[in-house]
Tab-separated table of N, CA and C in Angstrom:
chain	number	residue	atom	x	y	z
A	1	UNK	N	9.569	-13.735	16.951
A	1	UNK	CA	8.420	-13.607	16.082
A	1	UNK	C	8.601	-14.566	14.905
A	2	UNK	N	8.746	-14.050	13.664
A	2	UNK	CA	8.799	-15.006	12.548
A	2	UNK	C	9.558	-14.439	11.358
A	3	UNK	N	10.270	-15.348	10.691
A	3	UNK	CA	10.936	-15.001	9.443
A	3	UNK	C	9.874	-14.989	8.350
A	4	UNK	N	9.865	-13.936	7.552
A	4	UNK	CA	8.873	-13.756	6.503
A	4	UNK	C	9.545	-13.804	5.131
A	5	UNK	N	8.779	-14.127	4.070
A	5	UNK	CA	9.366	-14.081	2.725
A	5	UNK	C	9.678	-12.637	2.320
A	6	UNK	N	10.800	-12.467	1.638
A	6	UNK	CA	11.223	-11.139	1.179
A	6	UNK	C	10.730	-10.942	-0.248
A	7	UNK	N	10.077	-9.806	-0.479
A	7	UNK	CA	9.577	-9.467	-1.808
A	7	UNK	C	10.756	-9.171	-2.724
A	8	UNK	N	10.660	-9.650	-3.960
A	8	UNK	CA	11.739	-9.488	-4.930
A	8	UNK	C	11.434	-8.391	-5.940
A	9	UNK	N	12.491	-7.908	-6.580
A	9	UNK	CA	12.381	-6.904	-7.636
A	9	UNK	C	11.266	-7.308	-8.596
A	10	UNK	N	10.419	-6.359	-8.919
A	10	UNK	CA	9.275	-6.614	-9.782
A	10	UNK	C	7.973	-6.556	-9.005
A	11	UNK	N	8.033	-6.761	-7.685
A	11	UNK	CA	6.830	-6.660	-6.858
A	11	UNK	C	6.464	-5.176	-6.750
A	12	UNK	N	5.229	-4.818	-7.084
A	12	UNK	CA	4.842	-3.399	-7.071
A	12	UNK	C	4.994	-2.704	-5.717
A	13	UNK	N	4.910	-3.425	-4.619
A	13	UNK	CA	5.013	-2.793	-3.306
A	13	UNK	C	6.378	-2.130	-3.116
A	14	UNK	N	7.389	-2.616	-3.817
A	14	UNK	CA	8.731	-2.043	-3.685
A	14	UNK	C	8.859	-0.684	-4.356
A	15	UNK	N	7.911	-0.342	-5.203
A	15	UNK	CA	7.971	0.931	-5.942
A	15	UNK	C	7.012	1.993	-5.414
A	16	UNK	N	6.257	1.668	-4.383
A	16	UNK	CA	5.288	2.623	-3.837
A	16	UNK	C	5.850	3.288	-2.584
A	17	UNK	N	5.690	4.608	-2.461
A	17	UNK	CA	6.086	5.253	-1.211
A	17	UNK	C	5.254	4.692	-0.052
A	18	UNK	N	5.920	4.382	1.041
A	18	UNK	CA	5.252	3.813	2.211
A	18	UNK	C	4.560	4.910	3.020
A	19	UNK	N	3.577	4.493	3.783
A	19	UNK	CA	2.788	5.408	4.610
A	19	UNK	C	3.452	5.643	5.960
A	20	UNK	N	3.254	6.843	6.501
A	20	UNK	CA	3.749	7.163	7.837
A	20	UNK	C	3.071	6.253	8.859
A	21	UNK	N	3.818	5.852	9.850
A	21	UNK	CA	3.252	5.081	10.955
A	21	UNK	C	2.555	6.059	11.894
A	22	UNK	N	1.317	5.744	12.244
A	22	UNK	CA	0.573	6.587	13.183
A	22	UNK	C	0.187	5.825	14.451
A	23	UNK	N	0.150	4.491	14.370
A	23	UNK	CA	-0.208	3.675	15.528
A	23	UNK	C	1.012	2.885	16.003
A	24	UNK	N	1.470	3.186	17.191
A	24	UNK	CA	2.608	2.495	17.787
A	24	UNK	C	2.051	1.411	18.715
A	25	UNK	N	1.525	0.374	18.084
A	25	UNK	CA	0.783	-0.659	18.801
A	25	UNK	C	1.459	-2.025	18.705
A	26	UNK	N	0.767	-3.064	19.169
A	26	UNK	CA	1.322	-4.423	19.148
A	26	UNK	C	1.624	-4.885	17.733
A	27	UNK	N	0.822	-4.475	16.763
A	27	UNK	CA	1.060	-4.857	15.367
A	27	UNK	C	2.395	-4.285	14.883
A	28	UNK	N	2.694	-3.069	15.276
A	28	UNK	CA	3.969	-2.452	14.904
A	28	UNK	C	5.126	-3.193	15.572
A	29	UNK	N	4.967	-3.563	16.830
A	29	UNK	CA	6.009	-4.314	17.538
A	29	UNK	C	6.268	-5.641	16.833
A	30	UNK	N	5.200	-6.307	16.384
A	30	UNK	CA	5.340	-7.576	15.668
A	30	UNK	C	6.058	-7.344	14.336
A	31	UNK	N	5.720	-6.264	13.633
A	31	UNK	CA	6.380	-5.946	12.365
A	31	UNK	C	7.884	-5.740	12.577
A	32	UNK	N	8.259	-4.980	13.599
A	32	UNK	CA	9.679	-4.742	13.879
A	32	UNK	C	10.375	-6.072	14.191
A	33	UNK	N	9.734	-6.930	14.966
A	33	UNK	CA	10.316	-8.238	15.291
A	33	UNK	C	10.462	-9.091	14.035
A	34	UNK	N	9.436	-9.103	13.175
A	34	UNK	CA	9.503	-9.877	11.933
A	34	UNK	C	10.601	-9.340	11.011
A	35	UNK	N	10.710	-8.020	10.909
A	35	UNK	CA	11.774	-7.421	10.095
A	35	UNK	C	13.147	-7.829	10.622
A	36	UNK	N	13.311	-7.757	11.930
A	36	UNK	CA	14.602	-8.096	12.538
A	36	UNK	C	14.934	-9.564	12.314
A	37	UNK	N	13.987	-10.449	12.597
A	37	UNK	CA	14.221	-11.884	12.418
A	37	UNK	C	14.548	-12.220	10.971
A	38	UNK	N	13.802	-11.630	10.040
A	38	UNK	CA	14.004	-11.906	8.618
A	38	UNK	C	15.352	-11.373	8.151
A	39	UNK	N	15.704	-10.166	8.588
A	39	UNK	CA	16.991	-9.556	8.222
A	39	UNK	C	18.150	-10.411	8.725
A	40	UNK	N	18.068	-10.868	9.967
A	40	UNK	CA	19.148	-11.667	10.547
A	40	UNK	C	19.259	-13.029	9.869
A	41	UNK	N	18.135	-13.613	9.504
A	41	UNK	CA	18.136	-14.918	8.848
A	41	UNK	C	18.682	-14.828	7.434
A	42	UNK	N	18.468	-13.700	6.751
A	42	UNK	CA	18.798	-13.575	5.320
A	42	UNK	C	20.261	-13.875	4.972
A	43	UNK	N	21.279	-13.404	5.575
A	43	UNK	CA	21.396	-12.232	6.446
A	43	UNK	C	21.583	-10.957	5.622
A	44	UNK	N	21.216	-9.834	6.217
A	44	UNK	CA	21.368	-8.557	5.540
A	44	UNK	C	21.773	-7.468	6.504
A	45	UNK	N	22.186	-6.323	5.953
A	45	UNK	CA	22.564	-5.167	6.759
A	45	UNK	C	21.360	-4.295	7.081
A	46	UNK	N	20.217	-4.592	6.450
A	46	UNK	CA	19.009	-3.832	6.709
A	46	UNK	C	17.836	-4.453	5.984
A	47	UNK	N	16.637	-4.069	6.408
A	47	UNK	CA	15.415	-4.551	5.773
A	47	UNK	C	14.310	-3.551	6.056
A	48	UNK	N	13.575	-3.184	5.006
A	48	UNK	CA	12.482	-2.226	5.135
A	48	UNK	C	11.136	-2.943	5.028
A	49	UNK	N	10.132	-2.389	5.696
A	49	UNK	CA	8.802	-3.005	5.729
A	49	UNK	C	8.247	-3.328	4.340
A	50	UNK	N	8.413	-2.462	3.324
A	50	UNK	CA	7.894	-2.832	2.006
A	50	UNK	C	8.493	-4.129	1.462
A	51	UNK	N	9.687	-4.490	1.907
A	51	UNK	CA	10.302	-5.730	1.446
A	51	UNK	C	9.589	-6.964	2.005
A	52	UNK	N	8.745	-6.744	3.023
A	52	UNK	CA	7.892	-7.820	3.536
A	52	UNK	C	6.449	-7.623	3.073
A	53	UNK	N	6.246	-6.661	2.170
A	53	UNK	CA	4.907	-6.412	1.647
A	53	UNK	C	4.064	-5.491	2.505
A	54	UNK	N	4.688	-4.803	3.462
A	54	UNK	CA	3.982	-3.894	4.363
A	54	UNK	C	4.381	-2.469	4.025
A	55	UNK	N	3.438	-1.688	3.555
A	55	UNK	CA	3.744	-0.336	3.089
A	55	UNK	C	3.698	0.683	4.233
A	56	UNK	N	4.620	0.510	5.173
A	56	UNK	CA	4.763	1.446	6.292
A	56	UNK	C	6.221	1.876	6.390
A	57	UNK	N	6.446	3.085	6.930
A	57	UNK	CA	7.788	3.668	7.003
A	57	UNK	C	8.546	3.137	8.232
A	58	UNK	N	9.009	1.893	8.096
A	58	UNK	CA	9.721	1.199	9.169
A	58	UNK	C	10.880	0.433	8.540
A	59	UNK	N	12.050	0.478	9.176
A	59	UNK	CA	13.134	-0.388	8.736
A	59	UNK	C	13.992	-0.812	9.919
A	60	UNK	N	14.760	-1.876	9.692
A	60	UNK	CA	15.712	-2.372	10.677
A	60	UNK	C	17.110	-2.339	10.058
A	61	UNK	N	18.132	-2.425	10.903
A	61	UNK	CA	19.494	-2.533	10.396
A	61	UNK	C	20.294	-3.428	11.324
A	62	UNK	N	21.384	-3.966	10.756
A	62	UNK	CA	22.331	-4.792	11.489
A	62	UNK	C	23.715	-4.474	10.924
A	63	UNK	N	24.415	-3.577	11.584
A	63	UNK	CA	25.722	-3.119	11.112
A	63	UNK	C	26.720	-3.186	12.258
A	64	UNK	N	27.824	-3.876	12.017
A	64	UNK	CA	28.902	-3.996	13.001
A	64	UNK	C	28.387	-4.464	14.366
A	65	UNK	N	27.458	-5.421	14.339
A	65	UNK	CA	26.929	-5.986	15.579
A	65	UNK	C	25.855	-5.146	16.238
A	66	UNK	N	25.532	-4.000	15.678
A	66	UNK	CA	24.474	-3.152	16.229
A	66	UNK	C	23.190	-3.404	15.448
A	67	UNK	N	22.153	-3.828	16.157
A	67	UNK	CA	20.845	-4.074	15.558
A	67	UNK	C	19.911	-2.981	16.037
A	68	UNK	N	19.184	-2.389	15.101
A	68	UNK	CA	18.254	-1.331	15.488
A	68	UNK	C	17.114	-1.217	14.503
A	69	UNK	N	16.223	-0.312	14.803
A	69	UNK	CA	15.094	-0.029	13.916
A	69	UNK	C	14.783	1.458	13.983
A	70	UNK	N	14.107	1.942	12.948
A	70	UNK	CA	13.713	3.343	12.897
A	70	UNK	C	12.378	3.448	12.188
A	71	UNK	N	11.529	4.304	12.711
A	71	UNK	CA	10.188	4.499	12.184
A	71	UNK	C	10.033	5.959	11.783
A	72	UNK	N	9.424	6.173	10.619
A	72	UNK	CA	9.209	7.516	10.069
A	72	UNK	C	10.504	8.333	10.020
A	73	UNK	N	11.541	7.799	9.362
A	73	UNK	CA	12.839	8.476	9.366
A	73	UNK	C	12.853	9.786	8.579
A	74	UNK	N	13.653	10.703	9.082
A	74	UNK	CA	13.951	11.960	8.397
A	74	UNK	C	15.471	12.090	8.433
A	75	UNK	N	16.097	12.174	7.246
A	75	UNK	CA	17.553	12.127	7.164
A	75	UNK	C	18.170	13.484	6.863
A	76	UNK	N	19.316	13.740	7.481
A	76	UNK	CA	20.191	14.850	7.121
A	76	UNK	C	21.497	14.209	6.664
A	77	UNK	N	21.858	14.458	5.407
A	77	UNK	CA	23.019	13.814	4.802
A	77	UNK	C	24.212	14.754	4.780
A	78	UNK	N	25.394	14.183	4.933
A	78	UNK	CA	26.629	14.963	4.834
A	78	UNK	C	26.875	15.312	3.368
A	79	UNK	N	27.697	16.319	3.146
A	79	UNK	CA	28.075	16.658	1.774
A	79	UNK	C	29.183	15.741	1.275
A	80	UNK	N	29.921	15.117	2.202
A	80	UNK	CA	30.968	14.175	1.805
A	80	UNK	C	30.326	12.912	1.244
A	81	UNK	N	30.943	12.378	0.207
A	81	UNK	CA	30.388	11.235	-0.519
A	81	UNK	C	31.280	10.006	-0.334
A	82	UNK	N	30.654	8.834	-0.350
A	82	UNK	CA	31.375	7.562	-0.358
A	82	UNK	C	30.891	6.740	-1.546
A	83	UNK	N	31.790	5.996	-2.131
A	83	UNK	CA	31.453	5.017	-3.159
A	83	UNK	C	31.720	3.650	-2.561
A	84	UNK	N	30.845	2.696	-2.844
A	84	UNK	CA	31.086	1.361	-2.314
A	84	UNK	C	30.067	0.375	-2.827
A	85	UNK	N	30.401	-0.889	-2.698
A	85	UNK	CA	29.514	-1.950	-3.136
A	85	UNK	C	28.231	-1.967	-2.326
A	86	UNK	N	27.142	-2.159	-3.037
A	86	UNK	CA	25.840	-2.193	-2.382
A	86	UNK	C	25.005	-3.286	-3.023
A	87	UNK	N	24.280	-3.993	-2.187
A	87	UNK	CA	23.360	-5.021	-2.650
A	87	UNK	C	22.028	-4.839	-1.966
A	88	UNK	N	21.122	-5.774	-2.217
A	88	UNK	CA	19.778	-5.644	-1.673
A	88	UNK	C	19.157	-7.031	-1.568
A	89	UNK	N	18.490	-7.299	-0.461
A	89	UNK	CA	17.835	-8.593	-0.285
A	89	UNK	C	16.707	-8.803	-1.284
A	90	UNK	N	16.180	-7.737	-1.864
A	90	UNK	CA	15.133	-7.850	-2.884
A	90	UNK	C	15.705	-8.025	-4.292
A	91	UNK	N	17.025	-7.958	-4.407
A	91	UNK	CA	17.734	-8.204	-5.665
A	91	UNK	C	18.888	-9.165	-5.363
A	92	UNK	N	18.571	-10.433	-5.073
A	92	UNK	CA	19.604	-11.367	-4.613
A	92	UNK	C	20.796	-11.467	-5.565
A	93	UNK	N	21.973	-11.500	-4.972
A	93	UNK	CA	23.239	-11.702	-5.685
A	93	UNK	C	23.592	-10.586	-6.663
A	94	UNK	N	22.980	-9.420	-6.536
A	94	UNK	CA	23.279	-8.274	-7.396
A	94	UNK	C	24.007	-7.243	-6.532
A	95	UNK	N	25.238	-6.898	-6.898
A	95	UNK	CA	26.017	-5.908	-6.158
A	95	UNK	C	26.688	-4.958	-7.144
A	96	UNK	N	26.545	-3.666	-6.873
A	96	UNK	CA	27.180	-2.629	-7.699
A	96	UNK	C	27.659	-1.504	-6.803
A	97	UNK	N	28.684	-0.797	-7.265
A	97	UNK	CA	29.132	0.387	-6.547
A	97	UNK	C	28.054	1.455	-6.645
A	98	UNK	N	27.782	2.067	-5.508
A	98	UNK	CA	26.722	3.073	-5.437
A	98	UNK	C	27.232	4.241	-4.600
A	99	UNK	N	26.943	5.457	-5.057
A	99	UNK	CA	27.347	6.668	-4.341
A	99	UNK	C	26.301	6.999	-3.281
A	100	UNK	N	26.807	7.272	-2.089
A	100	UNK	CA	25.951	7.658	-0.965
A	100	UNK	C	26.672	8.729	-0.155
A	101	UNK	N	25.921	9.425	0.673
A	101	UNK	CA	26.543	10.355	1.617
A	101	UNK	C	27.408	9.551	2.588
A	102	UNK	N	28.525	10.104	2.986
A	102	UNK	CA	29.449	9.415	3.890
A	102	UNK	C	28.863	9.252	5.291
A	103	UNK	N	28.093	10.248	5.728
A	103	UNK	CA	27.492	10.157	7.060
A	103	UNK	C	26.062	10.682	7.022
A	104	UNK	N	25.318	10.297	8.057
A	104	UNK	CA	23.904	10.645	8.115
A	104	UNK	C	23.488	10.862	9.562
A	105	UNK	N	22.538	11.773	9.740
A	105	UNK	CA	21.831	11.904	11.005
A	105	UNK	C	20.372	11.570	10.674
A	106	UNK	N	19.871	10.519	11.314
A	106	UNK	CA	18.506	10.057	11.059
A	106	UNK	C	17.667	10.280	12.307
A	107	UNK	N	16.575	10.991	12.131
A	107	UNK	CA	15.651	11.230	13.239
A	107	UNK	C	14.349	10.508	12.932
A	108	UNK	N	13.762	9.951	13.960
A	108	UNK	CA	12.497	9.248	13.810
A	108	UNK	C	12.027	8.779	15.169
A	109	UNK	N	11.420	7.587	15.177
A	109	UNK	CA	10.852	7.056	16.409
A	109	UNK	C	11.205	5.590	16.554
A	110	UNK	N	11.190	5.122	17.803
A	110	UNK	CA	11.310	3.688	18.024
A	110	UNK	C	9.898	3.095	18.025
A	111	UNK	N	9.790	1.792	18.220
A	111	UNK	CA	8.480	1.139	18.118
A	111	UNK	C	7.522	1.535	19.232
A	112	UNK	N	8.026	2.207	20.266
A	112	UNK	CA	7.171	2.662	21.364
A	112	UNK	C	6.720	4.109	21.167
A	113	UNK	N	7.146	4.724	20.048
A	113	UNK	CA	6.758	6.102	19.769
A	113	UNK	C	7.693	7.130	20.376
A	114	UNK	N	8.802	6.681	20.934
A	114	UNK	CA	9.783	7.601	21.530
A	114	UNK	C	10.697	8.147	20.439
A	115	UNK	N	10.969	9.460	20.458
A	115	UNK	CA	11.873	10.027	19.452
A	115	UNK	C	13.296	9.497	19.625
A	116	UNK	N	13.952	9.220	18.486
A	116	UNK	CA	15.337	8.761	18.500
A	116	UNK	C	16.124	9.473	17.409
A	117	UNK	N	17.428	9.595	17.631
A	117	UNK	CA	18.351	10.141	16.641
A	117	UNK	C	19.486	9.135	16.483
A	118	UNK	N	19.744	8.758	15.245
A	118	UNK	CA	20.823	7.825	14.935
A	118	UNK	C	21.842	8.575	14.093
A	119	UNK	N	23.086	8.554	14.522
A	119	UNK	CA	24.163	9.157	13.742
A	119	UNK	C	25.083	8.046	13.286
A	120	UNK	N	25.407	8.044	11.989
A	120	UNK	CA	26.268	6.991	11.480
A	120	UNK	C	27.062	7.436	10.283
A	121	UNK	N	28.137	6.704	10.042
A	121	UNK	CA	28.940	6.964	8.857
A	121	UNK	C	29.261	5.636	8.188
A	122	UNK	N	29.804	5.730	7.003
A	122	UNK	CA	30.225	4.587	6.201
A	122	UNK	C	29.103	3.565	6.056
A	123	UNK	N	29.284	2.315	6.545
A	123	UNK	CA	28.291	1.265	6.301
A	123	UNK	C	26.947	1.560	6.962
A	124	UNK	N	26.949	2.076	8.180
A	124	UNK	CA	25.679	2.404	8.831
A	124	UNK	C	24.951	3.499	8.048
A	125	UNK	N	25.682	4.521	7.606
A	125	UNK	CA	25.070	5.585	6.811
A	125	UNK	C	24.508	5.017	5.506
A	126	UNK	N	25.254	4.130	4.878
A	126	UNK	CA	24.797	3.496	3.635
A	126	UNK	C	23.515	2.704	3.884
A	127	UNK	N	23.492	1.911	4.951
A	127	UNK	CA	22.318	1.090	5.258
A	127	UNK	C	21.089	1.962	5.536
A	128	UNK	N	21.261	3.013	6.314
A	128	UNK	CA	20.132	3.892	6.642
A	128	UNK	C	19.599	4.573	5.381
A	129	UNK	N	20.486	5.040	4.510
A	129	UNK	CA	20.045	5.670	3.261
A	129	UNK	C	19.350	4.661	2.356
A	130	UNK	N	19.913	3.460	2.250
A	130	UNK	CA	19.352	2.406	1.407
A	130	UNK	C	17.937	2.046	1.877
A	131	UNK	N	17.775	1.837	3.185
A	131	UNK	CA	16.463	1.440	3.707
A	131	UNK	C	15.451	2.574	3.619
A	132	UNK	N	15.896	3.801	3.833
A	132	UNK	CA	14.985	4.948	3.686
A	132	UNK	C	14.542	5.080	2.231
A	133	UNK	N	15.453	4.815	1.292
A	133	UNK	CA	15.061	4.796	-0.121
A	133	UNK	C	13.929	3.797	-0.349
A	134	UNK	N	14.026	2.611	0.246
A	134	UNK	CA	12.944	1.623	0.105
A	134	UNK	C	11.609	2.222	0.530
A	135	UNK	N	11.617	3.021	1.584
A	135	UNK	CA	10.375	3.615	2.082
A	135	UNK	C	9.812	4.646	1.112
A	136	UNK	N	10.661	5.128	0.210
A	136	UNK	CA	10.238	6.096	-0.809
A	136	UNK	C	10.000	5.441	-2.167
A	137	UNK	N	10.078	4.108	-2.223
A	137	UNK	CA	9.867	3.388	-3.483
A	137	UNK	C	11.076	3.422	-4.409
A	138	UNK	N	12.256	3.671	-3.850
A	138	UNK	CA	13.487	3.771	-4.631
A	138	UNK	C	14.369	2.572	-4.324
A	139	UNK	N	14.918	1.962	-5.354
A	139	UNK	CA	15.868	0.860	-5.196
A	139	UNK	C	17.270	1.363	-5.491
A	140	UNK	N	18.279	0.705	-4.925
A	140	UNK	CA	19.641	1.219	-5.097
A	140	UNK	C	20.050	1.270	-6.561
A	141	UNK	N	19.503	0.407	-7.405
A	141	UNK	CA	19.862	0.442	-8.829
A	141	UNK	C	19.392	1.729	-9.501
A	142	UNK	N	18.394	2.399	-8.901
A	142	UNK	CA	17.938	3.692	-9.424
A	142	UNK	C	18.998	4.767	-9.254
A	143	UNK	N	19.927	4.564	-8.341
A	143	UNK	CA	20.965	5.552	-8.048
A	143	UNK	C	22.255	5.306	-8.834
A	144	UNK	N	22.277	4.254	-9.639
A	144	UNK	CA	23.471	3.949	-10.425
A	144	UNK	C	23.541	4.820	-11.672
A	145	UNK	N	24.756	5.002	-12.208
A	145	UNK	CA	24.859	5.734	-13.471
A	145	UNK	C	24.247	4.866	-14.572
A	146	UNK	N	24.035	5.451	-15.728
A	146	UNK	CA	23.318	4.778	-16.809
A	146	UNK	C	23.932	3.440	-17.192
A	147	UNK	N	25.240	3.390	-17.349
A	147	UNK	CA	25.899	2.147	-17.772
A	147	UNK	C	25.750	1.060	-16.707
A	148	UNK	N	25.963	1.415	-15.450
A	148	UNK	CA	25.848	0.429	-14.369
A	148	UNK	C	24.405	-0.041	-14.211
A	149	UNK	N	23.447	0.882	-14.334
A	149	UNK	CA	22.024	0.518	-14.224
A	149	UNK	C	21.636	-0.446	-15.343
A	150	UNK	N	22.130	-0.175	-16.538
A	150	UNK	CA	21.849	-1.047	-17.683
A	150	UNK	C	22.435	-2.442	-17.439
A	151	UNK	N	23.659	-2.503	-16.932
A	151	UNK	CA	24.304	-3.783	-16.625
A	151	UNK	C	23.546	-4.517	-15.519
A	152	UNK	N	23.107	-3.775	-14.506
A	152	UNK	CA	22.349	-4.382	-13.403
A	152	UNK	C	21.022	-4.958	-13.907
A	153	UNK	N	20.340	-4.229	-14.766
A	153	UNK	CA	19.066	-4.722	-15.303
A	153	UNK	C	19.274	-5.977	-16.141
A	154	UNK	N	20.349	-6.027	-16.897
A	154	UNK	CA	20.662	-7.227	-17.684
A	154	UNK	C	20.905	-8.407	-16.744
A	155	UNK	N	21.687	-8.157	-15.697
A	155	UNK	CA	21.973	-9.216	-14.722
A	155	UNK	C	20.685	-9.687	-14.020
A	156	UNK	N	19.803	-8.762	-13.695
A	156	UNK	CA	18.524	-9.108	-13.060
A	156	UNK	C	17.686	-9.973	-13.997
A	157	UNK	N	17.549	-9.550	-15.254
A	157	UNK	CA	16.743	-10.317	-16.220
A	157	UNK	C	17.275	-11.730	-16.422
A	158	UNK	N	18.590	-11.905	-16.300
A	158	UNK	CA	19.213	-13.215	-16.506
A	158	UNK	C	19.277	-14.053	-15.226
A	159	UNK	N	18.887	-13.484	-14.097
A	159	UNK	CA	18.980	-14.205	-12.821
A	159	UNK	C	17.919	-15.303	-12.730
A	160	UNK	N	18.214	-16.300	-11.908
A	160	UNK	CA	17.286	-17.411	-11.724
A	160	UNK	C	16.017	-16.987	-11.003
A	161	UNK	N	16.102	-15.983	-10.150
A	161	UNK	CA	14.959	-15.591	-9.336
A	161	UNK	C	14.013	-14.617	-10.042
A	162	UNK	N	14.491	-13.928	-11.073
A	162	UNK	CA	13.663	-12.899	-11.701
A	162	UNK	C	12.421	-13.515	-12.334
A	163	UNK	N	11.279	-12.940	-12.024
A	163	UNK	CA	10.016	-13.390	-12.597
A	163	UNK	C	9.407	-14.582	-11.892
A	164	UNK	N	10.010	-15.031	-10.794
A	164	UNK	CA	9.457	-16.179	-10.079
A	164	UNK	C	8.185	-15.830	-9.318
A	165	UNK	N	8.064	-14.576	-8.901
A	165	UNK	CA	6.888	-14.174	-8.133
A	165	UNK	C	5.777	-13.749	-9.078
A	166	UNK	N	5.038	-14.717	-9.547
A	166	UNK	CA	3.903	-14.437	-10.421
A	166	UNK	C	2.637	-14.842	-9.684
A	167	UNK	N	1.543	-14.098	-9.907
A	167	UNK	CA	0.304	-14.478	-9.222
A	167	UNK	C	-0.139	-15.865	-9.670
A	168	UNK	N	-0.647	-16.621	-8.726
A	168	UNK	CA	-1.158	-17.942	-9.062
A	168	UNK	C	-2.669	-17.879	-9.164
A	169	UNK	N	-3.208	-18.620	-10.081
A	169	UNK	CA	-4.662	-18.699	-10.250
A	169	UNK	C	-5.099	-19.991	-9.592
A	170	UNK	N	-5.990	-19.865	-8.635
A	170	UNK	CA	-6.475	-21.045	-7.935
A	170	UNK	C	-7.839	-21.437	-8.508
A	171	UNK	N	-8.043	-22.728	-8.626
A	171	UNK	CA	-9.319	-23.249	-9.112
A	171	UNK	C	-10.206	-23.517	-7.909
A	172	UNK	N	-11.436	-23.097	-7.999
A	172	UNK	CA	-12.373	-23.304	-6.900
A	172	UNK	C	-12.647	-24.789	-6.712
A	173	UNK	N	-12.633	-25.252	-5.458
A	173	UNK	CA	-12.958	-26.660	-5.196
A	173	UNK	C	-14.459	-26.906	-5.232
A	174	UNK	N	-15.234	-25.842	-5.365
A	174	UNK	CA	-16.688	-25.974	-5.356
A	174	UNK	C	-17.206	-26.270	-6.759
A	175	UNK	N	-18.244	-27.043	-6.833
A	175	UNK	CA	-18.835	-27.391	-8.125
A	175	UNK	C	-19.372	-26.132	-8.805
A	176	UNK	N	-19.248	-26.116	-10.113
A	176	UNK	CA	-19.801	-24.992	-10.881
A	176	UNK	C	-20.980	-25.522	-11.688
A	177	UNK	N	-21.746	-24.609	-12.223
A	177	UNK	CA	-22.931	-25.027	-12.978
A	177	UNK	C	-22.647	-25.170	-14.470
A	178	UNK	N	-21.358	-25.156	-14.846
A	178	UNK	CA	-21.020	-25.287	-16.245
A	178	UNK	C	-20.933	-23.960	-16.972
A	179	UNK	N	-21.361	-22.886	-16.306
A	179	UNK	CA	-21.318	-21.556	-16.919
A	179	UNK	C	-20.205	-20.707	-16.322
A	180	UNK	N	-19.356	-21.297	-15.474
A	180	UNK	CA	-18.243	-20.559	-14.884
A	180	UNK	C	-18.622	-19.774	-13.661
A	181	UNK	N	-19.836	-19.983	-13.157
A	181	UNK	CA	-20.216	-19.303	-11.908
A	181	UNK	C	-21.148	-20.168	-11.091
């Protein structure tokens, strides 16, 4: 399919809860392919549909050579906790230790509408939780303690990429009557 641009921190789509998928059609198959291609090209351990500007509950992952996707995920988290470095393709070059459940059972659907259950621990569990957070409008920096979140925000504001995605105003190529219309 095609590699797509990844939305960066500050894009409103990253803060909105995504909608449940109800149509398991060719458009959904294309979205899963685009997510996979973009994630692999980046490269990343996961990518959620809102990161491509699509507000649907779909994500992909690539952990330890296993590539997969999940639609409309529902997670059951372990009580055991892991701490570890976490980054995000929507926050380039920003990595902080983040607390997550050590293991997860994720239930949802594949792109054909078939029910699936994914069980994972450590990095896979982290990736599934991170991508599911994206579907809820949550970024990993929201899960940091106050001091780390403050440091992350400072680093984001000072980054070269922050604020680059601004709307552009296009001038009409058509003649105007001098009154702006």
